[in-house]
XYZ file of C-alpha atoms in Angstrom:
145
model
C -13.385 3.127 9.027
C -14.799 6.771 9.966
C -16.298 8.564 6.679
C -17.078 11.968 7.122
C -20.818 13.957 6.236
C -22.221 10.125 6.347
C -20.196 8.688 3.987
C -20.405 5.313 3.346
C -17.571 2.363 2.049
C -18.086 0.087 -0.742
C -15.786 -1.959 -1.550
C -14.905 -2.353 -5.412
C -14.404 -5.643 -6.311
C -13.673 -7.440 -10.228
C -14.441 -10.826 -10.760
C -11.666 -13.757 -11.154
C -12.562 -13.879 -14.756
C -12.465 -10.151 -15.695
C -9.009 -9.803 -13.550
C -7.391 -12.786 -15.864
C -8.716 -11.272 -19.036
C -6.474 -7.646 -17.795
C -3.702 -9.853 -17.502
C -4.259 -11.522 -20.789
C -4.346 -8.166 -22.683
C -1.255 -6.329 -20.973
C 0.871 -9.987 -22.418
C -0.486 -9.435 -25.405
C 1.091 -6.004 -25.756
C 4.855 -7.048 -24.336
C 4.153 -10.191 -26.595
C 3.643 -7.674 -29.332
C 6.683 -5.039 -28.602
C 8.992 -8.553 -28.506
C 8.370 -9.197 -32.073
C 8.583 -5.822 -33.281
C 11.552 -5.215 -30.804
C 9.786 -2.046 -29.200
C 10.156 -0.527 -25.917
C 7.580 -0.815 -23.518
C 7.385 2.576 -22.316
C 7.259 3.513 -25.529
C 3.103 2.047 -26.139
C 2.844 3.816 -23.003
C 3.088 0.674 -20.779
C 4.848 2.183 -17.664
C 4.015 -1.022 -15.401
C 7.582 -2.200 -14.181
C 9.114 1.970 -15.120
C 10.630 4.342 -12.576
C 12.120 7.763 -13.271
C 15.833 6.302 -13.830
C 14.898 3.288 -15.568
C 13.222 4.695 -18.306
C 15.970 6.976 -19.114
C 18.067 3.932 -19.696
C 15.338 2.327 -21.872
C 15.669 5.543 -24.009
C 19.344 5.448 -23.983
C 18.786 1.543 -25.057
C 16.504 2.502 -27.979
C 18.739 4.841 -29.140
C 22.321 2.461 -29.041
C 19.903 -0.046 -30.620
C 18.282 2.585 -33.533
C 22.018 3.582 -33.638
C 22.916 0.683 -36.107
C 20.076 1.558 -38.400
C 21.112 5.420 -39.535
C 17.889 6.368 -39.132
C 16.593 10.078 -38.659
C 15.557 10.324 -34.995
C 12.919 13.331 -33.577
C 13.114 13.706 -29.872
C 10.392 15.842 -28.415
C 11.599 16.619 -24.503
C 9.196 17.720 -21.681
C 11.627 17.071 -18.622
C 12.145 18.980 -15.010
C 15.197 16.766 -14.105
C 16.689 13.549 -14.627
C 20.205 11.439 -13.852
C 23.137 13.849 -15.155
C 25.084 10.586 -15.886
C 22.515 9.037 -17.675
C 22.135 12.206 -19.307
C 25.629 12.286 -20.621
C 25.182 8.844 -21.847
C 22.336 9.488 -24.002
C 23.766 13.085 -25.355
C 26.768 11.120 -26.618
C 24.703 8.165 -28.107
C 22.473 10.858 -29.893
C 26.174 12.835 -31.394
C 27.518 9.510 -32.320
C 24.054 8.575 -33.919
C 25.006 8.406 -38.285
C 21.404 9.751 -38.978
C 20.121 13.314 -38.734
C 18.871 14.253 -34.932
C 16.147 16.451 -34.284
C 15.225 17.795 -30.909
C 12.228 19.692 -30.182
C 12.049 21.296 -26.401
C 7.672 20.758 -26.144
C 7.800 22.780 -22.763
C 10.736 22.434 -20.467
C 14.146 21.032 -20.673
C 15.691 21.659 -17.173
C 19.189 20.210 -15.536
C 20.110 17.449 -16.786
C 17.403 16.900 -19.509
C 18.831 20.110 -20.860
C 22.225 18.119 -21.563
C 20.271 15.573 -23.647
C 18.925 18.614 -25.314
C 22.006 20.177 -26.450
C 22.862 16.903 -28.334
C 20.832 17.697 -31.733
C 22.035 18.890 -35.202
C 18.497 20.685 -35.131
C 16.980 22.080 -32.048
C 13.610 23.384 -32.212
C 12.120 25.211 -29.087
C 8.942 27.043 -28.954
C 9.223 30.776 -27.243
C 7.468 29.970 -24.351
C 9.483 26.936 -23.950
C 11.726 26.709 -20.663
C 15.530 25.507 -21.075
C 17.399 25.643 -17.689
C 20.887 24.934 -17.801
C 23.363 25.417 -14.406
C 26.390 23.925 -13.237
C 26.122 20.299 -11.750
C 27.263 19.508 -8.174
C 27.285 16.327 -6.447
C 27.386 15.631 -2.521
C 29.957 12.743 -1.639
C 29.500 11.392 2.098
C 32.256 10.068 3.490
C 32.197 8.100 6.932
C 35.672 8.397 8.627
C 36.749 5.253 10.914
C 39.711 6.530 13.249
């Protein structure tokens, strides 16, 4: 390896020991959300998330809080997002029986703006950003003749 201005490589290293303890703390907390029946992603353990897959873990939490009646506050800070999965958690949030409360923290923008729409109460700040445009989709079709 070439390190510019003289730079040199160390190499960082944990021991056995410390690397199993890690481990032992992270099953703690899914060991934890189990019994309390709470999200991962929502202690802010995004381990095993991607961008689609937590949007489905939030439409879970809400079909799951759905049976409870509860009041639910959604804060949303999002540039984009699935516009199917989007529609799925808009109508989850209408169909919810307790009051829903959006608040738009900076930017709500394609399809997170859907989700957005989907509160009795919608609170935006006036330097908040809510983009909404027509959706498209691009099929490709190969043709065999």
């Amino acid at each position: 390896m070439i390190l510019e201005g003289g730079g040199q490589f160390k190499e960082i290293t944990m021991k056995l020991t410390d690397a199993q303890f890690l481990e032992l703390k992270r099953f703690r907390i899914e060991d934890v959300c189990r019994i309390f029946r709470v999200l991962l992603h929502l202690v802010q353990d995004l381990t095993r998330s991607t961008n689609n897959n937590i949007e489905h873990q939030s439409l879970e939490f809400i079909v799951y809080s759905k049976h409870k009646g509860k009041d639910i506050n959604a804060c949303i800070n999002s540039y984009d997002g699935d516009v199917y999965t989007a529609s799925r958690i808009y109508t989850a949030l209408k169909e919810h029986k307790g009051k829903v409360k959006v608040k738009i923290d900076g930017v709500v923008i394609s399809a997170a703006s859907v989700i957005a729409m989907s509160g009795d109460e919608i609170l935006m700040s006036p330097t908040s950003i809510c983009m909404i445009h027509n959706p498209w989709e691009i099929f490709k079709v190969k043709l065999k003749i």
